[in-house]
Amino acid sequence: MHDDVERILFSEQEILGGIDRVAAEVTEAYRGVDFTVVSVLKGSCVFASDLIRRIPIPLELAFVSAQSYREGTTSGELEVNYFPAGDEIEGRTLLLVDDILDTGRTLQALTDELTRRGARDVRSCVFLDKPSRRAVSFEADFKVFEVEDLFVVGYGLDYAGRYRNLPFVGGLRPEVLTSAAAGADRVDV
Ligand code: 5GP
Ligand code: MG
């Protein structure tokens, strides 16, 4: 698995340093506020679990699950297949946590839907931001790192379901990206 990675963009140590910084920002923003971290499955589970353990104020945790119909490494139509229960959304202050902000469609759609379902305040925190790829005008309130327009894996981010368990973020070798595994057209975000 490690041999498929061409270069490492963020090491495990750099990642944890970046998360310390963002966790402090989130802590200041939500001090004294009753809020819920909503982790977008599957990609953000690694980031969310490191992030929440660095936020030393009370919070609740919830999950939302979305899938995107896509071709290869570009995102397509979003289908949300799991939402938190109504009382976990209605009147609540939510912080959506996602692995990467790419076109912005996922977080825009989730923010709109959670607001429609009665959330009082919805902000977002992303591990990575690829501003060059934005298709809708959505910006995250908190972000750890910006990345260039390159398909990355590791630290929760997958390619064809794999590589989420790499402890760092890296770019795959071109041969891997064009191999037979590229068939999946319905993927967890
Ligand atoms: P958006 O809706 O912002 O276009 O896409 C967000 C989702 O696309 C992410 O949650 C992630 O699943 C996927 N995605 C976008 N860029 C990358 C990338 O570079 N690597 C991986 N593994 N997934 C990506
Ligand atoms: Mg994904």
PDB file of C-alpha atoms and ligand atoms in Angstrom:
ATOM      1  CA  MET A   1       0.000   0.000   0.000  1.00  0.00           C
ATOM      2  CA  HIS A   2       2.730   2.480   0.960  1.00  0.00           C
ATOM      3  CA  ASP A   3       4.526   1.695  -2.315  1.00  0.00           C
ATOM      4  CA  ASP A   4       1.545   3.065  -4.272  1.00  0.00           C
ATOM      5  CA  VAL A   5       2.188   6.539  -2.828  1.00  0.00           C
ATOM      6  CA  GLU A   6       4.353   8.718  -5.031  1.00  0.00           C
ATOM      7  CA  ARG A   7       4.869  11.524  -2.556  1.00  0.00           C
ATOM      8  CA  ILE A   8       3.835  12.486   0.942  1.00  0.00           C
ATOM      9  CA  LEU A   9       2.161  15.906   1.227  1.00  0.00           C
ATOM     10  CA  PHE A  10       1.533  15.951   4.973  1.00  0.00           C
ATOM     11  CA  SER A  11       3.286  13.693   7.469  1.00  0.00           C
ATOM     12  CA  GLU A  12       1.571  12.317  10.545  1.00  0.00           C
ATOM     13  CA  GLN A  13       3.377  14.884  12.695  1.00  0.00           C
ATOM     14  CA  GLU A  14       2.450  17.831  10.456  1.00  0.00           C
ATOM     15  CA  ILE A  15      -1.175  16.668  10.465  1.00  0.00           C
ATOM     16  CA  LEU A  16      -1.401  16.523  14.246  1.00  0.00           C
ATOM     17  CA  GLY A  17       0.260  19.950  14.510  1.00  0.00           C
ATOM     18  CA  GLY A  18      -2.291  21.409  12.088  1.00  0.00           C
ATOM     19  CA  ILE A  19      -5.171  19.825  13.969  1.00  0.00           C
ATOM     20  CA  ASP A  20      -3.913  21.284  17.266  1.00  0.00           C
ATOM     21  CA  ARG A  21      -4.167  24.753  15.692  1.00  0.00           C
ATOM     22  CA  VAL A  22      -7.688  24.232  14.319  1.00  0.00           C
ATOM     23  CA  ALA A  23      -8.893  22.541  17.523  1.00  0.00           C
ATOM     24  CA  ALA A  24      -7.856  25.672  19.433  1.00  0.00           C
ATOM     25  CA  GLU A  25      -9.804  27.862  16.954  1.00  0.00           C
ATOM     26  CA  VAL A  26     -12.894  25.678  17.292  1.00  0.00           C
ATOM     27  CA  THR A  27     -12.595  25.689  21.077  1.00  0.00           C
ATOM     28  CA  GLU A  28     -12.541  29.492  21.166  1.00  0.00           C
ATOM     29  CA  ALA A  29     -15.439  29.787  18.718  1.00  0.00           C
ATOM     30  CA  TYR A  30     -17.712  27.403  20.653  1.00  0.00           C
ATOM     31  CA  ARG A  31     -16.747  28.071  24.263  1.00  0.00           C
ATOM     32  CA  GLY A  32     -19.962  28.248  26.300  1.00  0.00           C
ATOM     33  CA  VAL A  33     -22.053  26.998  23.361  1.00  0.00           C
ATOM     34  CA  ASP A  34     -23.908  23.688  23.381  1.00  0.00           C
ATOM     35  CA  PHE A  35     -22.841  22.192  20.020  1.00  0.00           C
ATOM     36  CA  THR A  36     -22.605  18.968  18.022  1.00  0.00           C
ATOM     37  CA  VAL A  37     -19.784  17.861  15.744  1.00  0.00           C
ATOM     38  CA  VAL A  38     -21.317  16.143  12.704  1.00  0.00           C
ATOM     39  CA  SER A  39     -18.783  13.905  10.995  1.00  0.00           C
ATOM     40  CA  VAL A  40     -19.408  13.191   7.308  1.00  0.00           C
ATOM     41  CA  LEU A  41     -18.828   9.468   6.726  1.00  0.00           C
ATOM     42  CA  LYS A  42     -16.721   7.804   5.706  1.00  0.00           C
ATOM     43  CA  GLY A  43     -13.848  10.108   4.827  1.00  0.00           C
ATOM     44  CA  SER A  44     -13.838  12.353   7.890  1.00  0.00           C
ATOM     45  CA  CYS A  45     -13.860   9.668  10.594  1.00  0.00           C
ATOM     46  CA  VAL A  46     -10.084   9.730  11.128  1.00  0.00           C
ATOM     47  CA  PHE A  47      -9.903  13.543  11.184  1.00  0.00           C
ATOM     48  CA  ALA A  48     -12.999  13.908  13.392  1.00  0.00           C
ATOM     49  CA  SER A  49     -11.678  11.470  15.979  1.00  0.00           C
ATOM     50  CA  ASP A  50      -8.350  13.284  16.272  1.00  0.00           C
ATOM     51  CA  LEU A  51     -10.039  16.702  16.216  1.00  0.00           C
ATOM     52  CA  ILE A  52     -12.619  16.135  18.952  1.00  0.00           C
ATOM     53  CA  ARG A  53      -9.997  14.754  21.338  1.00  0.00           C
ATOM     54  CA  ARG A  54      -8.201  18.103  21.117  1.00  0.00           C
ATOM     55  CA  ILE A  55     -11.311  20.177  21.916  1.00  0.00           C
ATOM     56  CA  PRO A  56     -11.483  20.364  25.721  1.00  0.00           C
ATOM     57  CA  ILE A  57     -15.039  21.752  26.016  1.00  0.00           C
ATOM     58  CA  PRO A  58     -18.361  19.852  26.070  1.00  0.00           C
ATOM     59  CA  LEU A  59     -19.643  18.681  22.693  1.00  0.00           C
ATOM     60  CA  GLU A  60     -21.813  15.960  21.221  1.00  0.00           C
ATOM     61  CA  LEU A  61     -20.966  13.769  18.231  1.00  0.00           C
ATOM     62  CA  ALA A  62     -23.235  12.775  15.350  1.00  0.00           C
ATOM     63  CA  PHE A  63     -22.737  11.348  11.876  1.00  0.00           C
ATOM     64  CA  VAL A  64     -24.151  11.937   8.451  1.00  0.00           C
ATOM     65  CA  SER A  65     -23.518   9.593   5.562  1.00  0.00           C
ATOM     66  CA  ALA A  66     -23.469  10.704   1.963  1.00  0.00           C
ATOM     67  CA  GLN A  67     -22.575   9.010  -1.270  1.00  0.00           C
ATOM     68  CA  SER A  68     -21.609  10.555  -4.517  1.00  0.00           C
ATOM     69  CA  TYR A  69     -22.201   9.080  -7.956  1.00  0.00           C
ATOM     70  CA  ARG A  70     -18.994   9.757  -9.748  1.00  0.00           C
ATOM     71  CA  GLU A  71     -16.603   8.772 -12.447  1.00  0.00           C
ATOM     72  CA  GLY A  72     -13.018   8.082 -11.433  1.00  0.00           C
ATOM     73  CA  THR A  73     -11.728  10.852  -9.202  1.00  0.00           C
ATOM     74  CA  THR A  74     -14.271  13.625  -9.813  1.00  0.00           C
ATOM     75  CA  SER A  75     -17.350  14.148  -7.654  1.00  0.00           C
ATOM     76  CA  GLY A  76     -20.880  13.903  -8.997  1.00  0.00           C
ATOM     77  CA  GLU A  77     -24.489  13.806  -7.752  1.00  0.00           C
ATOM     78  CA  LEU A  78     -24.870  13.542  -3.979  1.00  0.00           C
ATOM     79  CA  GLU A  79     -27.230  11.150  -2.190  1.00  0.00           C
ATOM     80  CA  VAL A  80     -27.554  11.419   1.589  1.00  0.00           C
ATOM     81  CA  ASN A  81     -28.407   8.026   3.056  1.00  0.00           C
ATOM     82  CA  TYR A  82     -28.182   8.706   6.791  1.00  0.00           C
ATOM     83  CA  PHE A  83     -29.109  11.786   8.819  1.00  0.00           C
ATOM     84  CA  PRO A  84     -28.977  12.229  12.598  1.00  0.00           C
ATOM     85  CA  ALA A  85     -32.366  11.968  14.371  1.00  0.00           C
ATOM     86  CA  GLY A  86     -34.601  15.058  14.270  1.00  0.00           C
ATOM     87  CA  ASP A  87     -33.860  16.092  17.874  1.00  0.00           C
ATOM     88  CA  GLU A  88     -30.130  15.939  17.143  1.00  0.00           C
ATOM     89  CA  ILE A  89     -30.640  18.595  14.431  1.00  0.00           C
ATOM     90  CA  GLU A  90     -33.590  20.787  15.367  1.00  0.00           C
ATOM     91  CA  GLY A  91     -32.550  23.949  17.201  1.00  0.00           C
ATOM     92  CA  ARG A  92     -28.962  22.684  17.459  1.00  0.00           C
ATOM     93  CA  THR A  93     -25.637  24.356  16.723  1.00  0.00           C
ATOM     94  CA  LEU A  94     -23.803  22.042  14.325  1.00  0.00           C
ATOM     95  CA  LEU A  95     -20.220  21.860  13.138  1.00  0.00           C
ATOM     96  CA  LEU A  96     -20.010  19.752   9.981  1.00  0.00           C
ATOM     97  CA  VAL A  97     -16.629  18.026   9.731  1.00  0.00           C
ATOM     98  CA  ASP A  98     -15.430  16.705   6.388  1.00  0.00           C
ATOM     99  CA  ASP A  99     -12.236  15.275   4.957  1.00  0.00           C
ATOM    100  CA  ILE A 100     -11.856  17.559   1.940  1.00  0.00           C
ATOM    101  CA  LEU A 101     -13.632  20.522   0.405  1.00  0.00           C
ATOM    102  CA  ASP A 102     -13.352  20.046  -3.337  1.00  0.00           C
ATOM    103  CA  THR A 103     -16.157  21.324  -5.604  1.00  0.00           C
ATOM    104  CA  GLY A 104     -18.066  22.297  -2.438  1.00  0.00           C
ATOM    105  CA  ARG A 105     -21.223  20.466  -3.508  1.00  0.00           C
ATOM    106  CA  THR A 106     -21.223  18.001  -0.599  1.00  0.00           C
ATOM    107  CA  LEU A 107     -20.944  20.559   2.186  1.00  0.00           C
ATOM    108  CA  GLN A 108     -23.261  23.012   0.454  1.00  0.00           C
ATOM    109  CA  ALA A 109     -25.952  20.322   0.076  1.00  0.00           C
ATOM    110  CA  LEU A 110     -25.529  19.056   3.653  1.00  0.00           C
ATOM    111  CA  THR A 111     -25.585  22.578   5.100  1.00  0.00           C
ATOM    112  CA  ASP A 112     -28.760  23.388   3.167  1.00  0.00           C
ATOM    113  CA  GLU A 113     -30.469  20.159   4.219  1.00  0.00           C
ATOM    114  CA  LEU A 114     -29.523  20.435   7.911  1.00  0.00           C
ATOM    115  CA  THR A 115     -30.760  24.048   7.904  1.00  0.00           C
ATOM    116  CA  ARG A 116     -33.997  22.949   6.225  1.00  0.00           C
ATOM    117  CA  ARG A 117     -34.405  20.349   8.988  1.00  0.00           C
ATOM    118  CA  GLY A 118     -34.251  23.079  11.621  1.00  0.00           C
ATOM    119  CA  ALA A 119     -30.610  23.401  12.714  1.00  0.00           C
ATOM    120  CA  ARG A 120     -30.030  26.753  14.419  1.00  0.00           C
ATOM    121  CA  ASP A 121     -26.496  27.286  13.136  1.00  0.00           C
ATOM    122  CA  VAL A 122     -24.403  25.195  10.732  1.00  0.00           C
ATOM    123  CA  ARG A 123     -20.700  25.855  10.276  1.00  0.00           C
ATOM    124  CA  SER A 124     -18.041  23.626   8.742  1.00  0.00           C
ATOM    125  CA  CYS A 125     -14.542  22.413   9.445  1.00  0.00           C
ATOM    126  CA  VAL A 126     -12.488  20.607   6.811  1.00  0.00           C
ATOM    127  CA  PHE A 127      -9.217  18.770   6.987  1.00  0.00           C
ATOM    128  CA  LEU A 128      -8.191  19.716   3.434  1.00  0.00           C
ATOM    129  CA  ASP A 129      -9.311  22.462   1.083  1.00  0.00           C
ATOM    130  CA  LYS A 130      -8.759  22.420  -2.687  1.00  0.00           C
ATOM    131  CA  PRO A 131      -9.867  25.967  -3.561  1.00  0.00           C
ATOM    132  CA  SER A 132      -8.904  25.633  -7.231  1.00  0.00           C
ATOM    133  CA  ARG A 133     -11.674  23.062  -7.768  1.00  0.00           C
ATOM    134  CA  ARG A 134     -14.644  24.938  -6.361  1.00  0.00           C
ATOM    135  CA  ALA A 135     -17.855  24.713  -8.424  1.00  0.00           C
ATOM    136  CA  VAL A 136     -20.193  26.388  -5.910  1.00  0.00           C
ATOM    137  CA  SER A 137     -19.328  29.378  -3.723  1.00  0.00           C
ATOM    138  CA  PHE A 138     -18.860  27.545  -0.445  1.00  0.00           C
ATOM    139  CA  GLU A 139     -16.077  28.253   2.052  1.00  0.00           C
ATOM    140  CA  ALA A 140     -15.301  26.340   5.247  1.00  0.00           C
ATOM    141  CA  ASP A 141     -15.262  28.226   8.550  1.00  0.00           C
ATOM    142  CA  PHE A 142     -12.246  26.217   9.738  1.00  0.00           C
ATOM    143  CA  LYS A 143      -9.633  24.356   7.731  1.00  0.00           C
ATOM    144  CA  VAL A 144      -6.398  22.565   8.482  1.00  0.00           C
ATOM    145  CA  PHE A 145      -4.506  22.648   5.149  1.00  0.00           C
ATOM    146  CA  GLU A 146      -4.942  23.824   1.564  1.00  0.00           C
ATOM    147  CA  VAL A 147      -3.876  21.475  -1.215  1.00  0.00           C
ATOM    148  CA  GLU A 148      -3.171  21.916  -4.895  1.00  0.00           C
ATOM    149  CA  ASP A 149      -5.373  20.267  -7.518  1.00  0.00           C
ATOM    150  CA  LEU A 150      -4.083  16.732  -7.013  1.00  0.00           C
ATOM    151  CA  PHE A 151      -6.001  13.592  -5.989  1.00  0.00           C
ATOM    152  CA  VAL A 152      -4.823  12.705  -2.487  1.00  0.00           C
ATOM    153  CA  VAL A 153      -5.318   9.692  -0.230  1.00  0.00           C
ATOM    154  CA  GLY A 154      -4.680   8.711   3.375  1.00  0.00           C
ATOM    155  CA  TYR A 155      -5.782   9.895   6.788  1.00  0.00           C
ATOM    156  CA  GLY A 156      -9.390   8.926   5.970  1.00  0.00           C
ATOM    157  CA  LEU A 157      -9.315   9.756   2.252  1.00  0.00           C
ATOM    158  CA  ASP A 158      -9.770   6.817  -0.095  1.00  0.00           C
ATOM    159  CA  TYR A 159      -9.223   5.756  -3.634  1.00  0.00           C
ATOM    160  CA  ALA A 160     -11.691   3.016  -4.688  1.00  0.00           C
ATOM    161  CA  GLY A 161     -12.336   2.351  -0.982  1.00  0.00           C
ATOM    162  CA  ARG A 162      -8.695   1.870  -0.025  1.00  0.00           C
ATOM    163  CA  TYR A 163      -5.862   3.855   1.578  1.00  0.00           C
ATOM    164  CA  ARG A 164      -8.034   5.424   4.323  1.00  0.00           C
ATOM    165  CA  ASN A 165      -5.773   3.850   6.934  1.00  0.00           C
ATOM    166  CA  LEU A 166      -2.544   5.536   5.793  1.00  0.00           C
ATOM    167  CA  PRO A 167      -1.416   7.768   8.687  1.00  0.00           C
ATOM    168  CA  PHE A 168      -0.245  10.515   6.280  1.00  0.00           C
ATOM    169  CA  VAL A 169      -1.661  12.280   3.196  1.00  0.00           C
ATOM    170  CA  GLY A 170      -0.063  11.513  -0.136  1.00  0.00           C
ATOM    171  CA  GLY A 171      -0.510  11.470  -3.889  1.00  0.00           C
ATOM    172  CA  LEU A 172      -0.788   8.130  -5.688  1.00  0.00           C
ATOM    173  CA  ARG A 173       1.444   7.034  -8.534  1.00  0.00           C
ATOM    174  CA  PRO A 174      -0.252   7.678 -11.891  1.00  0.00           C
ATOM    175  CA  GLU A 175      -0.161   3.925 -12.695  1.00  0.00           C
ATOM    176  CA  VAL A 176      -2.300   3.216  -9.625  1.00  0.00           C
ATOM    177  CA  LEU A 177      -4.900   5.849 -10.556  1.00  0.00           C
ATOM    178  CA  THR A 178      -5.394   4.403 -14.012  1.00  0.00           C
ATOM    179  CA  SER A 179      -5.453   0.749 -12.937  1.00  0.00           C
ATOM    180  CA  ALA A 180      -8.462  -1.611 -12.965  1.00  0.00           C
ATOM    181  CA  ALA A 181      -9.587  -0.547  -9.458  1.00  0.00           C
ATOM    182  CA  ALA A 182     -10.999   2.689 -10.898  1.00  0.00           C
ATOM    183  CA  GLY A 183     -14.388   1.101 -11.607  1.00  0.00           C
ATOM    184  CA  ALA A 184     -16.466   2.254  -8.595  1.00  0.00           C
ATOM    185  CA  ASP A 185     -19.145   4.755  -9.560  1.00  0.00           C
ATOM    186  CA  ARG A 186     -20.990   5.096  -6.228  1.00  0.00           C
ATOM    187  CA  VAL A 187     -18.673   6.076  -3.395  1.00  0.00           C
ATOM    188  CA  ASP A 188     -18.825   7.304   0.169  1.00  0.00           C
ATOM    189  CA  VAL A 189     -17.638  10.884   0.447  1.00  0.00           C
TER     190      VAL A 189
HETATM  191  P1  5GP B   1     -17.067  17.947  -3.108  1.00  0.00           P
HETATM  192  O1  5GP B   1     -18.532  17.692  -2.928  1.00  0.00           O
HETATM  193  O2  5GP B   1     -16.533  19.102  -2.282  1.00  0.00           O
HETATM  194  O3  5GP B   1     -16.675  18.036  -4.531  1.00  0.00           O
HETATM  195  O4  5GP B   1     -16.342  16.625  -2.703  1.00  0.00           O
HETATM  196  C1  5GP B   1     -16.080  16.222  -1.455  1.00  0.00           C
HETATM  197  C2  5GP B   1     -15.763  14.749  -1.479  1.00  0.00           C
HETATM  198  O5  5GP B   1     -15.071  14.355  -2.670  1.00  0.00           O
HETATM  199  C3  5GP B   1     -14.830  14.437  -0.340  1.00  0.00           C
HETATM  200  O6  5GP B   1     -15.561  14.171   0.842  1.00  0.00           O
HETATM  201  C4  5GP B   1     -14.066  13.265  -0.869  1.00  0.00           C
HETATM  202  O7  5GP B   1     -14.754  12.060  -0.589  1.00  0.00           O
HETATM  203  C5  5GP B   1     -14.035  13.443  -2.377  1.00  0.00           C
HETATM  204  N1  5GP B   1     -12.746  14.002  -2.817  1.00  0.00           N
HETATM  205  C6  5GP B   1     -12.519  15.207  -3.378  1.00  0.00           C
HETATM  206  N2  5GP B   1     -11.219  15.399  -3.641  1.00  0.00           N
HETATM  207  C7  5GP B   1     -10.598  14.271  -3.224  1.00  0.00           C
HETATM  208  C8  5GP B   1      -9.221  13.848  -3.205  1.00  0.00           C
HETATM  209  O8  5GP B   1      -8.272  14.520  -3.618  1.00  0.00           O
HETATM  210  N3  5GP B   1      -8.986  12.614  -2.694  1.00  0.00           N
HETATM  211  C9  5GP B   1      -9.978  11.805  -2.212  1.00  0.00           C
HETATM  212  N4  5GP B   1      -9.623  10.624  -1.730  1.00  0.00           N
HETATM  213  N5  5GP B   1     -11.281  12.174  -2.200  1.00  0.00           N
HETATM  214  C10 5GP B   1     -11.559  13.393  -2.700  1.00  0.00           C
HETATM  215 MG    MG B   2     -14.166   9.882  -0.632  1.00  0.00          MG
END
